[in-house]
mmCIF file of C-alpha atoms in Angstrom:
data_model
loop_
_atom_site.group_PDB
_atom_site.id
_atom_site.type_symbol
_atom_site.label_atom_id
_atom_site.label_comp_id
_atom_site.label_asym_id
_atom_site.label_seq_id
_atom_site.Cartn_x
_atom_site.Cartn_y
_atom_site.Cartn_z
ATOM 1 C CA UNK A 1 4.150 137.063 108.989
ATOM 2 C CA UNK A 2 1.919 138.650 106.338
ATOM 3 C CA UNK A 3 3.783 140.925 103.946
ATOM 4 C CA UNK A 4 2.282 144.048 105.498
ATOM 5 C CA UNK A 5 3.193 143.027 109.070
ATOM 6 C CA UNK A 6 0.120 144.531 110.736
ATOM 7 C CA UNK A 7 -1.098 143.227 114.090
ATOM 8 C CA UNK A 8 -4.869 143.287 114.517
ATOM 9 C CA UNK A 9 -6.247 143.224 118.057
ATOM 10 C CA UNK A 10 -9.695 141.670 118.322
ATOM 11 C CA UNK A 11 -11.769 140.887 121.383
ATOM 12 C CA UNK A 12 -14.939 141.798 123.172
ATOM 13 C CA UNK A 13 -15.644 145.444 123.960
ATOM 14 C CA UNK A 14 -13.943 146.528 127.149
ATOM 15 C CA UNK A 15 -11.291 143.789 127.099
ATOM 16 C CA UNK A 16 -8.497 146.375 126.923
ATOM 17 C CA UNK A 17 -7.517 146.555 123.262
ATOM 18 C CA UNK A 18 -6.712 150.274 123.445
ATOM 19 C CA UNK A 19 -4.626 149.991 126.613
ATOM 20 C CA UNK A 20 -2.694 147.021 125.263
ATOM 21 C CA UNK A 21 -2.153 148.782 121.927
ATOM 22 C CA UNK A 22 -0.579 151.783 123.695
ATOM 23 C CA UNK A 23 1.820 149.418 125.499
ATOM 24 C CA UNK A 24 2.780 147.560 122.308
ATOM 25 C CA UNK A 25 3.678 150.899 120.717
ATOM 26 C CA UNK A 26 5.916 151.768 123.689
ATOM 27 C CA UNK A 27 7.898 148.532 123.277
ATOM 28 C CA UNK A 28 8.107 148.213 119.493
ATOM 29 C CA UNK A 29 8.375 150.201 116.292
ATOM 30 C CA UNK A 30 4.672 149.789 115.526
ATOM 31 C CA UNK A 31 2.326 152.727 115.379
ATOM 32 C CA UNK A 32 -1.235 152.192 116.580
ATOM 33 C CA UNK A 33 -4.613 153.106 115.169
ATOM 34 C CA UNK A 34 -8.120 152.310 116.388
ATOM 35 C CA UNK A 35 -10.908 151.498 113.938
ATOM 36 C CA UNK A 36 -13.615 153.024 116.153
ATOM 37 C CA UNK A 37 -11.624 156.262 116.512
ATOM 38 C CA UNK A 38 -11.069 156.409 112.753
ATOM 39 C CA UNK A 39 -14.775 155.878 112.073
ATOM 40 C CA UNK A 40 -15.706 158.580 114.592
ATOM 41 C CA UNK A 41 -13.282 160.985 112.887
ATOM 42 C CA UNK A 42 -14.543 160.091 109.439
ATOM 43 C CA UNK A 43 -18.182 160.590 110.482
ATOM 44 C CA UNK A 44 -17.456 163.502 112.830
ATOM 45 C CA UNK A 45 -19.660 161.924 115.513
ATOM 46 C CA UNK A 46 -19.429 159.347 118.287
ATOM 47 C CA UNK A 47 -20.227 155.682 117.696
ATOM 48 C CA UNK A 48 -23.086 155.884 120.182
ATOM 49 C CA UNK A 49 -24.581 158.678 118.028
ATOM 50 C CA UNK A 50 -24.023 156.707 114.808
ATOM 51 C CA UNK A 51 -25.905 153.745 116.346
ATOM 52 C CA UNK A 52 -28.719 156.006 117.603
ATOM 53 C CA UNK A 53 -29.142 158.000 114.389
ATOM 54 C CA UNK A 54 -28.384 155.447 111.671
ATOM 55 C CA UNK A 55 -28.407 152.032 113.365
ATOM 56 C CA UNK A 56 -26.028 149.114 113.650
ATOM 57 C CA UNK A 57 -26.341 148.111 109.984
ATOM 58 C CA UNK A 58 -24.992 151.492 108.851
ATOM 59 C CA UNK A 59 -22.151 151.260 111.381
ATOM 60 C CA UNK A 60 -21.201 147.788 110.077
ATOM 61 C CA UNK A 61 -21.040 149.260 106.547
ATOM 62 C CA UNK A 62 -18.626 151.886 107.860
ATOM 63 C CA UNK A 63 -16.526 149.079 109.356
ATOM 64 C CA UNK A 64 -16.518 147.230 106.027
ATOM 65 C CA UNK A 65 -15.278 150.348 104.232
ATOM 66 C CA UNK A 66 -12.645 150.819 106.947
ATOM 67 C CA UNK A 67 -11.432 147.216 106.542
ATOM 68 C CA UNK A 68 -10.958 147.672 102.792
ATOM 69 C CA UNK A 69 -9.053 150.913 103.391
ATOM 70 C CA UNK A 70 -6.817 149.181 105.978
ATOM 71 C CA UNK A 71 -6.039 146.333 103.589
ATOM 72 C CA UNK A 72 -5.096 148.729 100.788
ATOM 73 C CA UNK A 73 -3.254 151.415 102.740
ATOM 74 C CA UNK A 74 -1.976 150.394 106.175
ATOM 75 C CA UNK A 75 1.335 148.624 106.825
ATOM 76 C CA UNK A 76 3.464 147.908 109.928
ATOM 77 C CA UNK A 77 0.697 149.079 112.245
ATOM 78 C CA UNK A 78 -1.032 147.768 115.322
ATOM 79 C CA UNK A 79 -4.770 148.005 114.664
ATOM 80 C CA UNK A 80 -7.188 148.006 117.594
ATOM 81 C CA UNK A 81 -10.669 147.083 116.467
ATOM 82 C CA UNK A 82 -14.191 147.513 117.734
ATOM 83 C CA UNK A 83 -15.806 144.409 119.224
ATOM 84 C CA UNK A 84 -17.660 143.471 116.025
ATOM 85 C CA UNK A 85 -14.929 144.342 113.526
ATOM 86 C CA UNK A 86 -13.756 140.721 113.447
ATOM 87 C CA UNK A 87 -16.597 139.941 111.019
ATOM 88 C CA UNK A 88 -14.787 141.676 108.177
ATOM 89 C CA UNK A 89 -14.033 139.102 105.493
ATOM 90 C CA UNK A 90 -10.589 140.491 104.638
ATOM 91 C CA UNK A 91 -9.141 140.472 108.164
ATOM 92 C CA UNK A 92 -6.521 137.786 107.401
ATOM 93 C CA UNK A 93 -5.306 139.911 104.457
ATOM 94 C CA UNK A 94 -4.812 142.895 106.765
ATOM 95 C CA UNK A 95 -2.492 141.193 109.259
ATOM 96 C CA UNK A 96 -1.904 138.771 112.138
ATOM 97 C CA UNK A 97 -5.018 138.467 114.261
ATOM 98 C CA UNK A 98 -4.439 138.579 118.015
ATOM 99 C CA UNK A 99 -7.380 137.827 120.299
ATOM 100 C CA UNK A 100 -7.355 139.493 123.704
ATOM 101 C CA UNK A 101 -9.385 136.982 125.683
ATOM 102 C CA UNK A 102 -11.012 137.190 129.113
ATOM 103 C CA UNK A 103 -14.160 135.846 130.778
ATOM 104 C CA UNK A 104 -17.222 138.107 130.456
ATOM 105 C CA UNK A 105 -17.479 138.848 134.184
ATOM 106 C CA UNK A 106 -13.804 139.819 134.328
ATOM 107 C CA UNK A 107 -14.323 142.274 131.440
ATOM 108 C CA UNK A 108 -17.333 143.875 133.147
ATOM 109 C CA UNK A 109 -15.458 144.101 136.463
ATOM 110 C CA UNK A 110 -12.482 145.644 134.656
ATOM 111 C CA UNK A 111 -14.733 148.342 133.167
ATOM 112 C CA UNK A 112 -16.528 148.983 136.469
ATOM 113 C CA UNK A 113 -13.214 149.338 138.342
ATOM 114 C CA UNK A 114 -11.850 151.845 135.841
ATOM 115 C CA UNK A 115 -11.669 155.465 137.072
ATOM 116 C CA UNK A 116 -13.836 156.495 134.078
ATOM 117 C CA UNK A 117 -16.257 153.558 134.445
ATOM 118 C CA UNK A 118 -19.441 155.528 133.800
ATOM 119 C CA UNK A 119 -18.004 157.111 130.647
ATOM 120 C CA UNK A 120 -16.677 153.755 129.418
ATOM 121 C CA UNK A 121 -20.084 152.100 129.843
ATOM 122 C CA UNK A 122 -21.895 154.980 128.092
ATOM 123 C CA UNK A 123 -19.477 154.718 125.172
ATOM 124 C CA UNK A 124 -20.584 151.129 124.528
ATOM 125 C CA UNK A 125 -24.268 151.037 123.557
ATOM 126 C CA UNK A 126 -24.266 147.231 123.350
ATOM 127 C CA UNK A 127 -23.377 146.970 127.078
ATOM 128 C CA UNK A 128 -26.527 148.756 128.258
ATOM 129 C CA UNK A 129 -28.257 145.387 128.831
ATOM 130 C CA UNK A 130 -25.812 143.003 130.543
ATOM 131 C CA UNK A 131 -27.908 139.885 129.860
ATOM 132 C CA UNK A 132 -27.905 140.623 126.113
ATOM 133 C CA UNK A 133 -24.251 141.635 126.287
ATOM 134 C CA UNK A 134 -23.331 138.268 127.814
ATOM 135 C CA UNK A 135 -25.228 136.449 125.047
ATOM 136 C CA UNK A 136 -23.343 138.541 122.489
ATOM 137 C CA UNK A 137 -20.056 137.761 124.258
ATOM 138 C CA UNK A 138 -20.757 134.003 124.158
ATOM 139 C CA UNK A 139 -21.641 134.167 120.464
ATOM 140 C CA UNK A 140 -18.631 136.282 119.541
ATOM 141 C CA UNK A 141 -16.060 134.467 121.679
ATOM 142 C CA UNK A 142 -16.417 131.231 119.710
ATOM 143 C CA UNK A 143 -15.988 133.190 116.480
ATOM 144 C CA UNK A 144 -12.983 135.110 117.863
ATOM 145 C CA UNK A 145 -11.271 131.845 118.805
ATOM 146 C CA UNK A 146 -11.770 130.391 115.298
ATOM 147 C CA UNK A 147 -10.354 133.482 113.647
ATOM 148 C CA UNK A 148 -7.383 134.264 115.894
ATOM 149 C CA UNK A 149 -3.827 133.466 114.867
ATOM 150 C CA UNK A 150 -2.706 134.187 118.441
ATOM 151 C CA UNK A 151 -4.692 134.170 121.713
ATOM 152 C CA UNK A 152 -3.576 136.172 124.761
ATOM 153 C CA UNK A 153 -5.475 135.739 128.032
ATOM 154 C CA UNK A 154 -5.558 139.238 129.545
ATOM 155 C CA UNK A 155 -7.285 138.267 132.802
ATOM 156 C CA UNK A 156 -5.402 139.613 135.819
ATOM 157 C CA UNK A 157 -2.552 140.870 133.610
ATOM 158 C CA UNK A 158 -1.361 144.418 133.116
ATOM 159 C CA UNK A 159 -1.374 145.944 129.644
ATOM 160 C CA UNK A 160 2.447 145.872 129.764
ATOM 161 C CA UNK A 161 2.462 142.119 130.453
ATOM 162 C CA UNK A 162 0.023 141.517 127.594
ATOM 163 C CA UNK A 163 2.120 143.682 125.280
ATOM 164 C CA UNK A 164 5.266 141.646 125.935
ATOM 165 C CA UNK A 165 3.373 138.396 125.363
ATOM 166 C CA UNK A 166 1.933 139.672 122.071
ATOM 167 C CA UNK A 167 5.289 140.824 120.711
ATOM 168 C CA UNK A 168 6.908 137.509 121.676
ATOM 169 C CA UNK A 169 4.121 135.442 120.062
ATOM 170 C CA UNK A 170 4.008 137.599 116.909
ATOM 171 C CA UNK A 171 7.763 137.144 116.473
ATOM 172 C CA UNK A 172 7.342 133.337 116.745
ATOM 173 C CA UNK A 173 4.391 133.454 114.328
ATOM 174 C CA UNK A 174 6.478 135.235 111.664
#
């Protein structure tokens, strides 16, 4: 296990990184942070607004700065990341990379079945066009798989089940 013992959750938007992170925290001594939430706090505005006002390139710069800060300052933490955060070059230095994996249609169905479905879809500007979103998913999934130290299929599994699987696999990976 890397010396700082962080767990980094990567995966496509809507796959359940936040829900799984909350479960991992319940069953371990990790604390959890979310890169998107930290960026929103730092900028004092929502990601959707950052994209609309300053564009994706600016947002990716914010992610790069966040990744450097995580590497330098964060230890023994479960880090949930935004869908594109995996592109940060220092990810392996930050911690063990765990991919939450699921087919695209299952992710979309999961979001649509959520009690706050409309809010969840609005929060993700890149999901406004499902055809483009699926292309992005296909492109990213191959990259996620190359990068991941551990892969957990979350399809048809509760967050609690995924949490147990992650903790078991991280322990073996150490």
